[in-house]
Short mmCIF file of C-alpha atoms in Angstrom, two decimals:
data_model
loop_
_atom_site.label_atom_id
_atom_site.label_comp_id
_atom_site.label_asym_id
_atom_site.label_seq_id
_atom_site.Cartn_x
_atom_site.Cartn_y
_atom_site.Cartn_z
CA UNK A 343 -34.67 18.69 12.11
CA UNK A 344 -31.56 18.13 14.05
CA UNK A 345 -31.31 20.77 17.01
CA UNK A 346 -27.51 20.93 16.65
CA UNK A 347 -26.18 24.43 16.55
CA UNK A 348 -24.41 23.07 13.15
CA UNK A 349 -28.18 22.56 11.32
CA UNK A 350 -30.68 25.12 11.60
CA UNK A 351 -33.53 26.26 9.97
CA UNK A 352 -33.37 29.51 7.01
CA UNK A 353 -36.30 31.65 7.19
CA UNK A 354 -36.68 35.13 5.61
CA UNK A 355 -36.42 36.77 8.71
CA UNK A 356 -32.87 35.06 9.85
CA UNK A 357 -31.57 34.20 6.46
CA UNK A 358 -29.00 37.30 6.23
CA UNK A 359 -27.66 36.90 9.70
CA UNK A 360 -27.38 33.23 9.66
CA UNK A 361 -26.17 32.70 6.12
CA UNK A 362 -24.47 35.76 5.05
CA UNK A 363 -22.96 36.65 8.26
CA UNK A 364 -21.66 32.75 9.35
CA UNK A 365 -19.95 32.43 5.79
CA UNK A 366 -17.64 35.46 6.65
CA UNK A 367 -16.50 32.85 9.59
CA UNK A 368 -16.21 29.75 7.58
CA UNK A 369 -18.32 28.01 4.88
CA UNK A 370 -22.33 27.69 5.04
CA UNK A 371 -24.46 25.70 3.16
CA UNK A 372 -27.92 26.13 2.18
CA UNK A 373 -30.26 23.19 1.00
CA UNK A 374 -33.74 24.31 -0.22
CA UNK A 375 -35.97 21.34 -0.43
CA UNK A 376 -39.76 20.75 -0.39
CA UNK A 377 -41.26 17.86 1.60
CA UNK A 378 -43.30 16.24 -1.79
CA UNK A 379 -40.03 16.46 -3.53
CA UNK A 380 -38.88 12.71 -2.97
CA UNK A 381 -34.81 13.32 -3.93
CA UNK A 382 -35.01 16.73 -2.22
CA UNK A 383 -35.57 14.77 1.20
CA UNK A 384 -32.72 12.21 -0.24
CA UNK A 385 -30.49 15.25 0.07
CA UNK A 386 -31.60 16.47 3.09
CA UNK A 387 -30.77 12.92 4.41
CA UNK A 388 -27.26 13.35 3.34
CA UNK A 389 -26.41 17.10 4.14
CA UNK A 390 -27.64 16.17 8.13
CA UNK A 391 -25.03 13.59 7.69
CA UNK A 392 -22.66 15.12 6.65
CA UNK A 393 -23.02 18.16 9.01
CA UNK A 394 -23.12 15.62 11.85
CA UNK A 395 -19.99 14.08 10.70
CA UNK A 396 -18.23 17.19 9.85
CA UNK A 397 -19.31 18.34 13.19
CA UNK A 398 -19.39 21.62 12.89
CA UNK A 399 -16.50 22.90 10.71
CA UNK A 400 -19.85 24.06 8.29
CA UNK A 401 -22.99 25.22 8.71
CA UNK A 402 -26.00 23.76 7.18
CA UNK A 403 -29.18 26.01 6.65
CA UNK A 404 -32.38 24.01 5.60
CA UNK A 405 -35.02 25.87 4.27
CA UNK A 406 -38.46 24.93 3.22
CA UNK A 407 -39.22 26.42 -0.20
CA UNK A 408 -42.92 25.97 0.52
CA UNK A 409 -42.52 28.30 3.09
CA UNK A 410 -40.21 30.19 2.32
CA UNK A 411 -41.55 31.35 -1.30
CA UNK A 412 -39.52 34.64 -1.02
CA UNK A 413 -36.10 33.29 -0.26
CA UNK A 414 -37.09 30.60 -3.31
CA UNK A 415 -37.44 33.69 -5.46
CA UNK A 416 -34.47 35.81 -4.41
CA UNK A 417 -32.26 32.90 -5.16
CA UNK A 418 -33.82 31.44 -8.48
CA UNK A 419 -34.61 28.41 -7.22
CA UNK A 420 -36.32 26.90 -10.12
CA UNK A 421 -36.16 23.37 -9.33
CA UNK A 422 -35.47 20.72 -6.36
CA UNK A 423 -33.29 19.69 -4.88
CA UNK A 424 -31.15 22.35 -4.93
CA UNK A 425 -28.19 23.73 -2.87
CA UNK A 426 -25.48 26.92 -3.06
CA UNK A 427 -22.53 27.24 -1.08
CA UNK A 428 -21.94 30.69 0.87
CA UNK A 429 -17.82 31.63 1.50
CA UNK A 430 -16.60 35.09 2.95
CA UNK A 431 -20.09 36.56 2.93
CA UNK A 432 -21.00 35.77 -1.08
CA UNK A 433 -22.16 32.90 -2.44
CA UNK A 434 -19.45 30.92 -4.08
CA UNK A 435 -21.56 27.94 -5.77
CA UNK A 436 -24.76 26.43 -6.39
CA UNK A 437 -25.47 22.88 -7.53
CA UNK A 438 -29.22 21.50 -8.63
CA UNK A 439 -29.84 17.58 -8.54
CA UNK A 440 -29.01 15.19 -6.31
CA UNK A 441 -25.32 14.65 -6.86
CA UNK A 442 -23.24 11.27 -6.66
CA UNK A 443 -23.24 10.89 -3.02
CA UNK A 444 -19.32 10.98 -2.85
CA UNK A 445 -19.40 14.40 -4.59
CA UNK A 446 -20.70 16.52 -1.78
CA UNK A 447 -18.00 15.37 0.38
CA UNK A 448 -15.38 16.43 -2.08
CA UNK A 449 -17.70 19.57 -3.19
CA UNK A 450 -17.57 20.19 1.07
CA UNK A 451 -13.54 20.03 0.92
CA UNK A 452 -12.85 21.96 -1.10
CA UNK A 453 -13.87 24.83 1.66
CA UNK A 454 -13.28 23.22 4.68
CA UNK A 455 -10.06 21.91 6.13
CA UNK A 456 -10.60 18.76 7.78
CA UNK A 457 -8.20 18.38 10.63
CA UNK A 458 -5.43 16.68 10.72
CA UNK A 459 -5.44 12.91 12.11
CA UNK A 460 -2.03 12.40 13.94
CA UNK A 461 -2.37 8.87 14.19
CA UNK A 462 -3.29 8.20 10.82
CA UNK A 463 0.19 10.52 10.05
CA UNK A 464 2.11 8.37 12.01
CA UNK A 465 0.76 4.91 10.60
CA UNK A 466 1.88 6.79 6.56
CA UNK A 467 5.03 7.85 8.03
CA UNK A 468 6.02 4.63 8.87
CA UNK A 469 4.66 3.17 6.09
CA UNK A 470 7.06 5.14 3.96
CA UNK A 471 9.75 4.40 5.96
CA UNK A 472 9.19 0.79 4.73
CA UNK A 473 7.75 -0.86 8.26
CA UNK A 474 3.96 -1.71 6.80
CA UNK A 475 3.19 -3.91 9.58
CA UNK A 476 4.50 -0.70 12.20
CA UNK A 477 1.66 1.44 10.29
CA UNK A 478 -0.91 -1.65 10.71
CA UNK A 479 -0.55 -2.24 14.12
CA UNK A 480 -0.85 1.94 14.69
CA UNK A 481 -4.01 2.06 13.18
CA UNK A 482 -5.57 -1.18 14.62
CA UNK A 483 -5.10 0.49 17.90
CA UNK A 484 -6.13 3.31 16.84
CA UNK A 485 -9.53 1.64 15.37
CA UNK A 486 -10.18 -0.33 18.83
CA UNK A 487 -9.82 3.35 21.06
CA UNK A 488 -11.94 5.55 18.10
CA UNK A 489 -14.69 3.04 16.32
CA UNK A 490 -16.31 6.01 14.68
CA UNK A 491 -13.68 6.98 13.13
CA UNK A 492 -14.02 5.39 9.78
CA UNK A 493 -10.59 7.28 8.08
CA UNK A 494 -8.81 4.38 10.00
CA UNK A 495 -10.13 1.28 8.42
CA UNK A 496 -10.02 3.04 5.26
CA UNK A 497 -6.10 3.93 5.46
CA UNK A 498 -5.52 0.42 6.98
CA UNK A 499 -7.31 -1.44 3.92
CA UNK A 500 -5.22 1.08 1.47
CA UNK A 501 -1.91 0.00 3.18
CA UNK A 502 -3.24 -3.95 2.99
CA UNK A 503 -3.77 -3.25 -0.59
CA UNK A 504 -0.25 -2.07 -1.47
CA UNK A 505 1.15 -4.64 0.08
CA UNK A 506 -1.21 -6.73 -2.42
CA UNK A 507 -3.10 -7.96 0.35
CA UNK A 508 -6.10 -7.49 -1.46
CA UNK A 509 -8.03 -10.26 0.14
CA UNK A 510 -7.60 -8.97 3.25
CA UNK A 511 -8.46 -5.67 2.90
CA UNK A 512 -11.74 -6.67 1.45
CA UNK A 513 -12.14 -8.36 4.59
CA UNK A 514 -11.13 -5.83 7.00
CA UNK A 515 -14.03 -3.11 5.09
CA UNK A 516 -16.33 -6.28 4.72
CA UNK A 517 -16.26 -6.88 8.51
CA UNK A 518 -17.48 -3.02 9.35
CA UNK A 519 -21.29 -2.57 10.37
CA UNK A 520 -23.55 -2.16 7.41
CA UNK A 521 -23.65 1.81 8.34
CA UNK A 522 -20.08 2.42 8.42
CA UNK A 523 -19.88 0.32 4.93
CA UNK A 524 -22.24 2.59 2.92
CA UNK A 525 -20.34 5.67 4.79
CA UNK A 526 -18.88 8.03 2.06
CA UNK A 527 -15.22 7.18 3.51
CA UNK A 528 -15.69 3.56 2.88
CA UNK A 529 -18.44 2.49 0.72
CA UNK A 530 -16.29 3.45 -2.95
CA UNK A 531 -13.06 1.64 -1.56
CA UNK A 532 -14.81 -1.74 -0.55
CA UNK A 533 -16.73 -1.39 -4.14
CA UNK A 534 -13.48 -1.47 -5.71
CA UNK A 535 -11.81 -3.74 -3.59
CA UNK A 536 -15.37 -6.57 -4.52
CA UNK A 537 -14.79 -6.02 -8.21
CA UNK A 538 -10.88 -7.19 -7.47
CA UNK A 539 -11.85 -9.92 -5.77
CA UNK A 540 -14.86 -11.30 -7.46
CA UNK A 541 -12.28 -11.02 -10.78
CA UNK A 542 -10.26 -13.12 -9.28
CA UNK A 543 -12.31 -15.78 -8.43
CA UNK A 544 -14.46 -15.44 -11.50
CA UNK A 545 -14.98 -18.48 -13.99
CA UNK A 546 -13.47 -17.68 -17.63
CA UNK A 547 -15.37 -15.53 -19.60
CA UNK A 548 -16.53 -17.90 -22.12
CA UNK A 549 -17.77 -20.32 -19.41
CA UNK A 550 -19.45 -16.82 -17.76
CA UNK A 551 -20.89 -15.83 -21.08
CA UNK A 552 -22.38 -19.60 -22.27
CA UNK A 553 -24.27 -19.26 -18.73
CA UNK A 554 -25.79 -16.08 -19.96
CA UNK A 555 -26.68 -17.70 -23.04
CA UNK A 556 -28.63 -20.23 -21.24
CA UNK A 557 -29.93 -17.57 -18.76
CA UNK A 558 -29.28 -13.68 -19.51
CA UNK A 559 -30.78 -12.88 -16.17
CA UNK A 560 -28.69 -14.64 -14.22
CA UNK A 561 -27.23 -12.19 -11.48
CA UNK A 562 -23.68 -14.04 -10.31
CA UNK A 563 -22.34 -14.81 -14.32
CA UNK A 564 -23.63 -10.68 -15.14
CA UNK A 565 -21.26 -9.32 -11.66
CA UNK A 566 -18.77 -11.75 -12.79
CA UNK A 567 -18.33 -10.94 -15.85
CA UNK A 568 -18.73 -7.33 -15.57
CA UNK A 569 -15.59 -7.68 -12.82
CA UNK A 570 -14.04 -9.43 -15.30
CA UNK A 571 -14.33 -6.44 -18.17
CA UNK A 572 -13.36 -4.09 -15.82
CA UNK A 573 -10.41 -4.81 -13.91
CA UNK A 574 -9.15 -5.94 -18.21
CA UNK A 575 -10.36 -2.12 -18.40
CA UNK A 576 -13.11 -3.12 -20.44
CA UNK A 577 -15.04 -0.09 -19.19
CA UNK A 578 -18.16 0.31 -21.56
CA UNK A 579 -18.68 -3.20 -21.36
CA UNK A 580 -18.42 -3.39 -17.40
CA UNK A 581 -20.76 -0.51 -16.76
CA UNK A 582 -23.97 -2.13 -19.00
CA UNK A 583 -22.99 -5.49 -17.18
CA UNK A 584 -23.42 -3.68 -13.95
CA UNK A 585 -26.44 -1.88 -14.88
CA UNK A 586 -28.31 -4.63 -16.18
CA UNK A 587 -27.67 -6.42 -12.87
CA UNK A 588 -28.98 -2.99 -10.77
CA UNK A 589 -31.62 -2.85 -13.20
CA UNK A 590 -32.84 -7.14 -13.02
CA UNK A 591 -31.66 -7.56 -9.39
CA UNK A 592 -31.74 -4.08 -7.50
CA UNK A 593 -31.07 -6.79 -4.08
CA UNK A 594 -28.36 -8.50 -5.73
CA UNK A 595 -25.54 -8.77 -2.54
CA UNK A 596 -27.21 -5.74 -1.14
CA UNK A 597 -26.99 -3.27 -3.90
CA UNK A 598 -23.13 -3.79 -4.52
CA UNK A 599 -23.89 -3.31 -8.71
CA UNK A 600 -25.45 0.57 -8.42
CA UNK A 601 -22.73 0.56 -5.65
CA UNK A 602 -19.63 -0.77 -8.29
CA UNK A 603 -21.25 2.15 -10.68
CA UNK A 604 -20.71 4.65 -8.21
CA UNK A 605 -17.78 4.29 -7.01
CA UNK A 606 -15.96 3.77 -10.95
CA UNK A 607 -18.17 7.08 -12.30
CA UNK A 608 -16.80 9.02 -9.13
CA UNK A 609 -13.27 8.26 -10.90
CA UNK A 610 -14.01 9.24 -14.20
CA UNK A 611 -14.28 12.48 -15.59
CA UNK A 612 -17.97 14.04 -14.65
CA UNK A 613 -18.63 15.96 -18.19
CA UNK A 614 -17.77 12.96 -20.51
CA UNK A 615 -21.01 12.03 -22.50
CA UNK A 616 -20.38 8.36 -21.10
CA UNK A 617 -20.21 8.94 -17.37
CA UNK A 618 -23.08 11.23 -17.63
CA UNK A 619 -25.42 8.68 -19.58
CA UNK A 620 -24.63 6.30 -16.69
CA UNK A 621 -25.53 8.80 -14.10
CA UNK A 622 -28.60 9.37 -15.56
CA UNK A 623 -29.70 5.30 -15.63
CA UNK A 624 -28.38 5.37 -12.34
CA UNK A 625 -30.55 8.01 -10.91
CA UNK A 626 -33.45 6.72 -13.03
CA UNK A 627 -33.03 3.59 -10.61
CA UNK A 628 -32.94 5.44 -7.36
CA UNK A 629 -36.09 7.61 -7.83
#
């Protein structure tokens, strides 16, 4: 793993002193995993992500539950992946499963403070003071002087979008490196902003449908329509169109149908019967 002072390895030895003690200072988080587990390592993947991106405002502790059988036991750890979140010295949450991706960034907030982006609360302030193009041109600099910073493009393709510039804010996301696209900050917004746009340039939905008569596989008339039933808030409808697409054409324009799911179940509520069927089918996919 990562030799960052941010990422470090739990044992039973250094488990109270890194854990217990850090989350008096701020908030720690400890992934147990096993290396045979296949979404445990998924997990891992993301948490050393996020730590890296985060850099450093928490503290991720890894531990092995194969060799740490002890610190498996104290903690109930029953099943992998698993994860619990340590805050003023007691542990404040635990979560098992792999969650929607977008969720551990918002499970992560909800501790941490990210701080505060002056440039980005420039570019709002002048937005609201009616000068759009003012807030553009801030964060356009600001984009060419800080690439990595991915909170730009994304506040630059919301602004685009209010000023129903929809097309070009699909762009301006489509244009980022394939990374930065599937980045949490990004990757939900540009899903949304492809169902808008494929909507609008969709064929009618009976021409759509009499294609899928003649061919119910076919992968372009199944998006289509499904952008179709959603953006008319058609939402049961939408999500089977989607997941028979993920399901027949897992490659279809580089995942974008189990990435459409994602990023309309992160908006919904997470115990409705509904979102949590399609959660299941989704992870039923991925592993």
């Amino acid at each position: 793993m990562s030799d960052a002072a941010y990422i470090l390895e739990g044992t039973v030895d250094n488990f109270d002193r890194l854990v217990v003690e850090n989350s008096k200072r701020g908030l720690v988080i400890v992934d147990f995993w096993a290396p045979w587990v296949g979404p445990s390592l998924k997990q891992r993947e993301i948490f050393v992500d996020l730590a890296k991106r985060y850099q450093g405002r928490f503290l991720l502790v890894s531990i092995n539950t194969d060799e740490q059988k002890p610190l498996a036991e104290r903690f109930a750890v029953r099943s992998l992946p698993s994860f619990k979140l340590f805050h003023q010295g007691e542990m404040v949450a635990e979560f098992h499963g792999v969650q929607p991706e977008a969720d551990y960034s918002r499970i992560i907030d909800e501790y941490v403070q990210r701080q505060p982006d002056p440039i980005s609360r420039e570019a709002i302030a002048a937005w609201q003071a009616g000068d759009p193009e003012k807030a553009l041109q801030l964060l356009a600099e600001a984009v060419l002087a800080d690439p990595e910073n991915l909170a730009l493009p994304a506040l630059m393709s919301k602004i685009l979008m209010r000023q129903q510039r929809t097309r070009d804010a699909h762009a301006l996301l489509s244009s980022l490196p394939e990374q930065a696209r599937d980045a949490v900050e990004v990757r939900n917004l540009l899903a949304h902003l492809d169902i808008i746009v494929t909507a609008e340039d969709a064929d009618p939905p009976t021409t759509l449908m009499q294609r899928l008569q003649a061919d119910p596989k076919d992968a372009d008339s199944l998006y289509q329509l499904a952008a179709v039933r959603l953006v008319g808030d058609d939402l049961e409808a939408a999500l089977k169109l989607l997941l028979e697409v993920a399901r027949s054409h897992p490659g279809y324009r580089n995942g974008i149908a189990r990435k459409a799911m994602r990023a309309v179940l992160d908006q919904l509520d997470a115990g409705d019967e509904q979102v949590a069927h399609y959660r299941r089918e989704l992870y039923r996919l991925d592993y």
